[in-house]
Amino acid sequence: MYLPRAWRALYLLPLAFMAAFYFYPLLSILQLSLLPGGQPDLSGFRALVERPYLRGVVWFTVWQAAVSTLLTLLLGLPAAYIFAHFEFPGKGLLRALTTIPFVMPTVVVGAAFTTLLGPRGVVNDLLQAALGLDRPPVNLLYTLWIILLAHVFYNATVVVRIVGDFWANLDPRLGEAAAVLGADRWRVLREVTLPLLLPPIAASSLLVFLFCFTSFGVILILGGPRFSTLEVEIYRQAVNYFNLPLAAVLSLVQLVITFAVMAAYTRLQARTSLPLNLRPRSSIAHRPANAREWLAVGAVITLLTAVLVAPLAALAVRSVTLGEGPPSLRFYQALTVNRSQDIFFVPPVLAIRNSLVFSAAATVLSLALGLISAYLLTAPGRAAGRLARWLDPILLLPLGTSAVTLGFGYIVALGRPPLNLRTSLALVPLAYTLIAMPFVVRTLLPALRRLDPGLREAAATLGASPTQVVREVDLPLIWRGLLVAAVFAFTISLGEFGATLLLYRPAYPTMSVVIYRALGQPGLVNYGQALAMSTLLMLVCLGSLLAIERFRVGGQGEF
Amino acid sequence: MAQLEVLQVSKAFDATPVLREVSFAVEAGELVCLLGPSGCGKTTLLRIVAGLEQPDSGQVRFEGQDLAGVPVHRRGFGLMFQDYALFPHKSVAENIAFGLRMAPKEQRLDRQSLQRRVAEMLTLVNLVGYEDRRVHELSGGEQQRVALARSLAPRPRLLMLDEPLGSLDRVLREELMLELRHILKRVGTTALYVTHDQQEAFAIADRVVILQRGRVEQVGAPAAVYRRPATPFVARFLGMQNLLPGRVVALTPQPTVATAVGTFACAGCAPEAAVGAVVTVVIRPDAAAPAASCADGDRRNCLEGTLTELSFRGSQVKIECAVGELGPRFTFDLPGAAAASLPAVGEPLRLRLDPDGVVLLPAGEENSRTDVQ
């Protein structure tokens, strides 16, 4: 699809935006890491090699991501099999549940896991009541276990979606052909099914690895001061120690690794679409036929539901039952009170306002830029096609760049001329816009691709001006896509944590910042306020999810 | 004893019967076609014989052994799937070698014999030099050959083919049809072949089993089935459109029926009906020859009407003849040479019908519909 000729100058807007708010900050990081103080200086890299602490950070980042990926596969693969092969009551609902992690902010998930497995967690309550103990028997907070569990929560559904969809569409006759040729069940699995599933398994593993590798909120909130990944260390070096050159070096290392994983993932993605003669899923899913199958389905479903639902349910319950006395909304009421009377400690409820305003601004901006980009990517003609092949991955890049790196890049690049926004409130919404844009573009692309050029031509021959064509033909046909993209952008912005933590101005904290701060402070009321606000944020995200599922056209966006 | 026996096999999906007490037998080395319109249950039947589905009742026996409880991979049969189901992650040679590698340990071939067998198969299907190709690089016809080679490589006791030419275009089909029969006969394997295309079945099969709505309608050699269709369904399915009701008026010297358009004698047919019974009369499209007049002598087997359509096809002329203004219309295939002796369209036409081309069928429910228009 193409924009009316007179509007084509608009194409420059997203490109200029990417240049100023993505490439410029990243190049600034590159400059700072290689040329701190204007001279080539590799002391930062030397420190990375020589200081055992920093080596430990890199090593921990890698292995926790690897272990998280393995655990995720352990739950995700059986669930993918069950989803692909069986029809069972509640499957649609469970499928909807698997989208939850995609929209749930890390601060919410962090808060939720403390309410499930922390010292004041629901699990401890139940165990204490059941076993008559007077001290909480399990405390997973600030341990590796809770980090791994949160990563499984976030990523199991990535495996379920990618591998499960592929598996469901795998031609069952390939397995049958192998069986007729003499292969027993085990050999069918080893010779046919697994080799065919390898690309999606590898692709989803890489994606999970990437997410866990750049994990920030989960590590910071659930791991406490003992655990540091590259992402967390960038934040600490930049904000706590103000060692910007070292933070830049760490960012660079992080960027190189994430881009390498991204590149590998993209290649695998291409291989996943090998011509496999995929069939519609109805052809293989069937109701469990015997007790053994029912048992397997039941076990996997229970586990998956527990992992997805238990933390969030615990959060909601805890936000009204924390402390002594009957369930009440007192922590919600406390949100309006500025207890510390500090000039920078605004009443938490103001953070809600800030979040809403920032997110709304980012939504409008990312929608406008994303729409123009999507038009550009779907423009007809060979020159445009060549351009689109270049542009498509470039527009996706922010997706593979960690939020903390981005925030750090803004601190480095946008706090000085020529683009000095240090005191501007715009930094946060600009970062949100950049983070949301790839999602907007991916959501709008299928809608635009479905637009039949014949319709526009028909409208034009009937006398519609180019502007009228957009208004009368394009908009009515893509408004659902726009709506979904808007909800997506808004939800992502609302829950954004990594970049916000580096960029927010103390007088204008967002919900995610307030939750993080309250979780880190002692005292029941602080904790209760964090839970109350997390619950509110969670409810908004769940509402967004419903809206997205309701208005989404033609299944998934193009990711 | 026949090699493969299918005995009283029934199968239903979600309470919808797909096969109803189907029985037939296949001799060793014989090529039998399961022929029927889509949805008649022929593919399900094939899957039951392969062991991919279990029958609700009935038996499948091979060389006298009941196959119930023998899992798919132990049956030693070959099955060529409709869209071939070639393994996309394996090369052509690896696809063909798959069944050989799956053989029980004591029968497994060493590497050299395995390679030799793969090469043999590639030669058989005329794909020498294709060993290392990926299957998605192959054309439809080439994929079909690889699928055939893969099924034949482990020397199956029975080869089943499910619409093997179904996804190819017409020209290629014609070409591969005869080649397929040639290869199957050369290998000498017993084969069960599913198709909905009667021309394909006739060209390939030693015998055909015609199925409709899960029931066997007729079993026989192609020529015999064509000459003597056993039911109105079979007649129509084989492309015979001239069906009309009649009443038996004599049984000797030849069975003779009276119909709205004349009296017809049939040769070599033995209706299980007494004089006076209502029957369905089938007049095969190849039964007619133009006649100068019907007035002399025998008025039986003479059709008088108007030539309403004529379409010249080279070796054949297809004509349509209407009897009376609103009466039934008949279609016939005449030899191409007969075109010269036909009147112009719209002129009166007389046709003499060969008694061998007249078939009498018991009047069933099918009979009440007079499809001749």
PDB file of C-alpha atoms in Angstrom, chain A residues 330-504:
ATOM      1  CA  ARG A 330      -6.641  -0.003  52.762  1.00  0.00           C
ATOM      2  CA  PHE A 331      -3.475  -0.275  50.664  1.00  0.00           C
ATOM      3  CA  TYR A 332      -5.373   1.021  47.680  1.00  0.00           C
ATOM      4  CA  GLN A 333      -6.581   3.952  49.746  1.00  0.00           C
ATOM      5  CA  ALA A 334      -3.011   4.564  50.923  1.00  0.00           C
ATOM      6  CA  LEU A 335      -2.013   5.187  47.318  1.00  0.00           C
ATOM      7  CA  THR A 336      -3.359   8.718  47.516  1.00  0.00           C
ATOM      8  CA  VAL A 337      -1.239   9.645  50.533  1.00  0.00           C
ATOM      9  CA  ASN A 338       2.253  11.089  50.285  1.00  0.00           C
ATOM     10  CA  ARG A 339       3.523   9.672  53.546  1.00  0.00           C
ATOM     11  CA  SER A 340       7.091  10.838  53.481  1.00  0.00           C
ATOM     12  CA  GLN A 341       6.205  14.454  52.732  1.00  0.00           C
ATOM     13  CA  ASP A 342       9.331  14.552  50.642  1.00  0.00           C
ATOM     14  CA  ILE A 343       9.191  16.851  47.672  1.00  0.00           C
ATOM     15  CA  PHE A 344      10.211  13.991  45.397  1.00  0.00           C
ATOM     16  CA  PHE A 345       7.991  11.444  47.061  1.00  0.00           C
ATOM     17  CA  VAL A 346       4.757  12.291  45.367  1.00  0.00           C
ATOM     18  CA  PRO A 347       1.579  10.481  46.334  1.00  0.00           C
ATOM     19  CA  PRO A 348       1.647   7.165  44.433  1.00  0.00           C
ATOM     20  CA  VAL A 349      -1.586   8.024  42.720  1.00  0.00           C
ATOM     21  CA  LEU A 350       0.229  10.768  40.842  1.00  0.00           C
ATOM     22  CA  ALA A 351       2.469   8.110  39.367  1.00  0.00           C
ATOM     23  CA  ILE A 352      -0.621   6.626  37.778  1.00  0.00           C
ATOM     24  CA  ARG A 353      -1.335   9.957  36.151  1.00  0.00           C
ATOM     25  CA  ASN A 354       2.259  10.231  34.930  1.00  0.00           C
ATOM     26  CA  SER A 355       2.186   6.733  33.499  1.00  0.00           C
ATOM     27  CA  LEU A 356      -1.076   7.378  31.710  1.00  0.00           C
ATOM     28  CA  VAL A 357       0.126  10.644  30.189  1.00  0.00           C
ATOM     29  CA  PHE A 358       3.504   9.264  29.098  1.00  0.00           C
ATOM     30  CA  SER A 359       1.904   6.150  27.657  1.00  0.00           C
ATOM     31  CA  ALA A 360      -0.784   8.085  25.835  1.00  0.00           C
ATOM     32  CA  ALA A 361       1.830  10.351  24.271  1.00  0.00           C
ATOM     33  CA  ALA A 362       3.930   7.355  23.274  1.00  0.00           C
ATOM     34  CA  THR A 363       0.862   5.622  21.849  1.00  0.00           C
ATOM     35  CA  VAL A 364      -0.031   8.538  19.611  1.00  0.00           C
ATOM     36  CA  LEU A 365       3.531   9.000  18.456  1.00  0.00           C
ATOM     37  CA  SER A 366       4.300   5.328  17.851  1.00  0.00           C
ATOM     38  CA  LEU A 367       0.983   4.852  16.068  1.00  0.00           C
ATOM     39  CA  ALA A 368       1.683   7.731  13.693  1.00  0.00           C
ATOM     40  CA  LEU A 369       5.273   6.689  13.005  1.00  0.00           C
ATOM     41  CA  GLY A 370       4.375   3.006  12.858  1.00  0.00           C
ATOM     42  CA  LEU A 371       1.545   3.594  10.414  1.00  0.00           C
ATOM     43  CA  ILE A 372       3.788   5.572   8.086  1.00  0.00           C
ATOM     44  CA  SER A 373       6.448   2.858   8.349  1.00  0.00           C
ATOM     45  CA  ALA A 374       3.920   0.146   7.583  1.00  0.00           C
ATOM     46  CA  TYR A 375       2.776   2.039   4.481  1.00  0.00           C
ATOM     47  CA  LEU A 376       6.390   2.378   3.443  1.00  0.00           C
ATOM     48  CA  LEU A 377       7.051  -1.331   3.940  1.00  0.00           C
ATOM     49  CA  THR A 378       4.055  -2.365   1.878  1.00  0.00           C
ATOM     50  CA  ALA A 379       4.518   0.176  -0.904  1.00  0.00           C
ATOM     51  CA  PRO A 380       4.263  -1.485  -4.340  1.00  0.00           C
ATOM     52  CA  GLY A 381       7.004  -1.432  -6.940  1.00  0.00           C
ATOM     53  CA  ARG A 382      10.469  -2.913  -7.181  1.00  0.00           C
ATOM     54  CA  ALA A 383      12.421   0.014  -5.802  1.00  0.00           C
ATOM     55  CA  ALA A 384      10.091   0.166  -2.828  1.00  0.00           C
ATOM     56  CA  GLY A 385      10.398  -3.600  -2.408  1.00  0.00           C
ATOM     57  CA  ARG A 386      14.188  -3.362  -2.252  1.00  0.00           C
ATOM     58  CA  LEU A 387      13.917  -0.545   0.237  1.00  0.00           C
ATOM     59  CA  ALA A 388      11.467  -2.534   2.338  1.00  0.00           C
ATOM     60  CA  ARG A 389      13.837  -5.516   2.488  1.00  0.00           C
ATOM     61  CA  TRP A 390      16.424  -3.213   4.006  1.00  0.00           C
ATOM     62  CA  LEU A 391      14.091  -1.283   6.166  1.00  0.00           C
ATOM     63  CA  ASP A 392      12.120  -4.155   7.636  1.00  0.00           C
ATOM     64  CA  PRO A 393      14.921  -5.565   9.807  1.00  0.00           C
ATOM     65  CA  ILE A 394      16.093  -2.073  10.715  1.00  0.00           C
ATOM     66  CA  LEU A 395      12.681  -1.187  12.071  1.00  0.00           C
ATOM     67  CA  LEU A 396      12.793  -4.410  14.087  1.00  0.00           C
ATOM     68  CA  LEU A 397      16.132  -3.623  15.707  1.00  0.00           C
ATOM     69  CA  PRO A 398      14.732  -1.902  18.825  1.00  0.00           C
ATOM     70  CA  LEU A 399      13.024  -5.209  19.605  1.00  0.00           C
ATOM     71  CA  GLY A 400      16.427  -6.813  20.068  1.00  0.00           C
ATOM     72  CA  THR A 401      17.920  -3.930  22.026  1.00  0.00           C
ATOM     73  CA  SER A 402      17.504  -4.062  25.755  1.00  0.00           C
ATOM     74  CA  ALA A 403      15.555  -1.251  27.369  1.00  0.00           C
ATOM     75  CA  VAL A 404      18.335  -0.469  29.813  1.00  0.00           C
ATOM     76  CA  THR A 405      20.853  -0.082  27.005  1.00  0.00           C
ATOM     77  CA  LEU A 406      18.440   2.205  25.256  1.00  0.00           C
ATOM     78  CA  GLY A 407      17.833   4.277  28.384  1.00  0.00           C
ATOM     79  CA  PHE A 408      21.548   4.453  28.988  1.00  0.00           C
ATOM     80  CA  GLY A 409      22.113   5.558  25.409  1.00  0.00           C
ATOM     81  CA  TYR A 410      19.610   8.376  25.933  1.00  0.00           C
ATOM     82  CA  ILE A 411      21.444   9.490  29.068  1.00  0.00           C
ATOM     83  CA  VAL A 412      24.717   9.551  27.189  1.00  0.00           C
ATOM     84  CA  ALA A 413      23.507  11.056  23.925  1.00  0.00           C
ATOM     85  CA  LEU A 414      20.531  13.220  24.696  1.00  0.00           C
ATOM     86  CA  GLY A 415      21.890  15.030  27.708  1.00  0.00           C
ATOM     87  CA  ARG A 416      24.152  17.271  25.703  1.00  0.00           C
ATOM     88  CA  PRO A 417      24.060  19.347  22.534  1.00  0.00           C
ATOM     89  CA  PRO A 418      23.058  19.014  19.750  1.00  0.00           C
ATOM     90  CA  LEU A 419      20.031  17.277  21.199  1.00  0.00           C
ATOM     91  CA  ASN A 420      19.820  18.256  24.834  1.00  0.00           C
ATOM     92  CA  LEU A 421      16.702  16.808  26.429  1.00  0.00           C
ATOM     93  CA  ARG A 422      18.230  16.263  29.872  1.00  0.00           C
ATOM     94  CA  THR A 423      15.596  18.297  31.657  1.00  0.00           C
ATOM     95  CA  SER A 424      12.807  17.468  29.276  1.00  0.00           C
ATOM     96  CA  LEU A 425       9.922  15.240  30.269  1.00  0.00           C
ATOM     97  CA  ALA A 426       9.905  13.958  26.697  1.00  0.00           C
ATOM     98  CA  LEU A 427      12.716  11.445  27.212  1.00  0.00           C
ATOM     99  CA  VAL A 428      10.500   8.797  28.788  1.00  0.00           C
ATOM    100  CA  PRO A 429       7.715   8.898  26.156  1.00  0.00           C
ATOM    101  CA  LEU A 430      10.332   9.004  23.391  1.00  0.00           C
ATOM    102  CA  ALA A 431      11.891   5.819  24.704  1.00  0.00           C
ATOM    103  CA  TYR A 432       8.423   4.229  24.965  1.00  0.00           C
ATOM    104  CA  THR A 433       7.684   5.221  21.383  1.00  0.00           C
ATOM    105  CA  LEU A 434      10.839   3.575  20.139  1.00  0.00           C
ATOM    106  CA  ILE A 435      10.151   0.395  22.112  1.00  0.00           C
ATOM    107  CA  ALA A 436       6.511   0.219  20.982  1.00  0.00           C
ATOM    108  CA  MET A 437       7.097   1.051  17.320  1.00  0.00           C
ATOM    109  CA  PRO A 438       8.181  -2.420  16.169  1.00  0.00           C
ATOM    110  CA  PHE A 439       5.026  -3.893  17.727  1.00  0.00           C
ATOM    111  CA  VAL A 440       2.863  -1.285  16.020  1.00  0.00           C
ATOM    112  CA  VAL A 441       4.493  -1.929  12.653  1.00  0.00           C
ATOM    113  CA  ARG A 442       4.179  -5.712  12.998  1.00  0.00           C
ATOM    114  CA  THR A 443       0.527  -5.441  13.966  1.00  0.00           C
ATOM    115  CA  LEU A 444      -0.368  -3.097  11.112  1.00  0.00           C
ATOM    116  CA  LEU A 445       1.522  -4.934   8.363  1.00  0.00           C
ATOM    117  CA  PRO A 446      -0.943  -7.808   7.916  1.00  0.00           C
ATOM    118  CA  ALA A 447      -3.867  -5.399   7.912  1.00  0.00           C
ATOM    119  CA  LEU A 448      -2.253  -3.237   5.255  1.00  0.00           C
ATOM    120  CA  ARG A 449      -1.193  -6.236   3.189  1.00  0.00           C
ATOM    121  CA  ARG A 450      -4.812  -7.304   3.038  1.00  0.00           C
ATOM    122  CA  LEU A 451      -5.874  -3.980   1.597  1.00  0.00           C
ATOM    123  CA  ASP A 452      -6.763  -4.662  -2.000  1.00  0.00           C
ATOM    124  CA  PRO A 453      -5.299  -1.937  -4.276  1.00  0.00           C
ATOM    125  CA  GLY A 454      -8.329  -2.508  -6.499  1.00  0.00           C
ATOM    126  CA  LEU A 455     -10.532  -0.977  -3.817  1.00  0.00           C
ATOM    127  CA  ARG A 456      -8.546   2.256  -3.831  1.00  0.00           C
ATOM    128  CA  GLU A 457      -8.585   2.337  -7.601  1.00  0.00           C
ATOM    129  CA  ALA A 458     -12.316   1.784  -7.588  1.00  0.00           C
ATOM    130  CA  ALA A 459     -12.759   4.654  -5.114  1.00  0.00           C
ATOM    131  CA  ALA A 460     -10.531   6.870  -7.242  1.00  0.00           C
ATOM    132  CA  THR A 461     -12.492   6.160 -10.425  1.00  0.00           C
ATOM    133  CA  LEU A 462     -15.635   7.025  -8.480  1.00  0.00           C
ATOM    134  CA  GLY A 463     -14.184  10.473  -7.837  1.00  0.00           C
ATOM    135  CA  ALA A 464     -12.503  10.141  -4.439  1.00  0.00           C
ATOM    136  CA  SER A 465      -9.455  12.337  -3.931  1.00  0.00           C
ATOM    137  CA  PRO A 466      -6.323  10.701  -2.497  1.00  0.00           C
ATOM    138  CA  THR A 467      -7.194  12.038   0.944  1.00  0.00           C
ATOM    139  CA  GLN A 468     -10.739  10.784   0.629  1.00  0.00           C
ATOM    140  CA  VAL A 469      -9.449   7.383  -0.454  1.00  0.00           C
ATOM    141  CA  VAL A 470      -7.456   7.086   2.757  1.00  0.00           C
ATOM    142  CA  ARG A 471     -10.407   8.211   4.807  1.00  0.00           C
ATOM    143  CA  GLU A 472     -13.077   6.189   3.027  1.00  0.00           C
ATOM    144  CA  VAL A 473     -11.213   3.002   2.101  1.00  0.00           C
ATOM    145  CA  ASP A 474      -8.030   2.547   4.118  1.00  0.00           C
ATOM    146  CA  LEU A 475      -9.127   3.678   7.535  1.00  0.00           C
ATOM    147  CA  PRO A 476     -12.373   1.695   7.745  1.00  0.00           C
ATOM    148  CA  LEU A 477     -10.481  -1.423   6.701  1.00  0.00           C
ATOM    149  CA  ILE A 478      -7.535  -1.094   9.056  1.00  0.00           C
ATOM    150  CA  TRP A 479      -9.098   0.475  12.107  1.00  0.00           C
ATOM    151  CA  ARG A 480      -9.146  -2.823  13.973  1.00  0.00           C
ATOM    152  CA  GLY A 481      -5.444  -3.207  13.328  1.00  0.00           C
ATOM    153  CA  LEU A 482      -4.905   0.359  14.502  1.00  0.00           C
ATOM    154  CA  LEU A 483      -6.873  -0.316  17.648  1.00  0.00           C
ATOM    155  CA  VAL A 484      -4.891  -3.432  18.477  1.00  0.00           C
ATOM    156  CA  ALA A 485      -1.645  -1.601  17.755  1.00  0.00           C
ATOM    157  CA  ALA A 486      -2.711   1.280  19.992  1.00  0.00           C
ATOM    158  CA  VAL A 487      -3.590  -1.039  22.865  1.00  0.00           C
ATOM    159  CA  PHE A 488      -0.293  -2.850  22.363  1.00  0.00           C
ATOM    160  CA  ALA A 489       1.710   0.374  22.403  1.00  0.00           C
ATOM    161  CA  PHE A 490      -0.153   1.699  25.414  1.00  0.00           C
ATOM    162  CA  THR A 491       0.249  -1.499  27.420  1.00  0.00           C
ATOM    163  CA  ILE A 492       3.938  -1.844  26.646  1.00  0.00           C
ATOM    164  CA  SER A 493       4.531   1.762  27.631  1.00  0.00           C
ATOM    165  CA  LEU A 494       2.507   1.469  30.800  1.00  0.00           C
ATOM    166  CA  GLY A 495       4.559  -1.423  32.089  1.00  0.00           C
ATOM    167  CA  GLU A 496       7.966  -0.344  30.769  1.00  0.00           C
ATOM    168  CA  PHE A 497      10.564  -0.517  33.506  1.00  0.00           C
ATOM    169  CA  GLY A 498      14.198  -0.732  32.326  1.00  0.00           C
ATOM    170  CA  ALA A 499      14.416   2.468  30.312  1.00  0.00           C
ATOM    171  CA  THR A 500      12.107   4.301  32.698  1.00  0.00           C
ATOM    172  CA  LEU A 501      14.298   3.580  35.677  1.00  0.00           C
ATOM    173  CA  LEU A 502      17.218   5.297  33.961  1.00  0.00           C
ATOM    174  CA  LEU A 503      15.284   8.178  32.446  1.00  0.00           C
ATOM    175  CA  TYR A 504      12.492   9.220  34.834  1.00  0.00           C
TER     176      TYR A 504
END
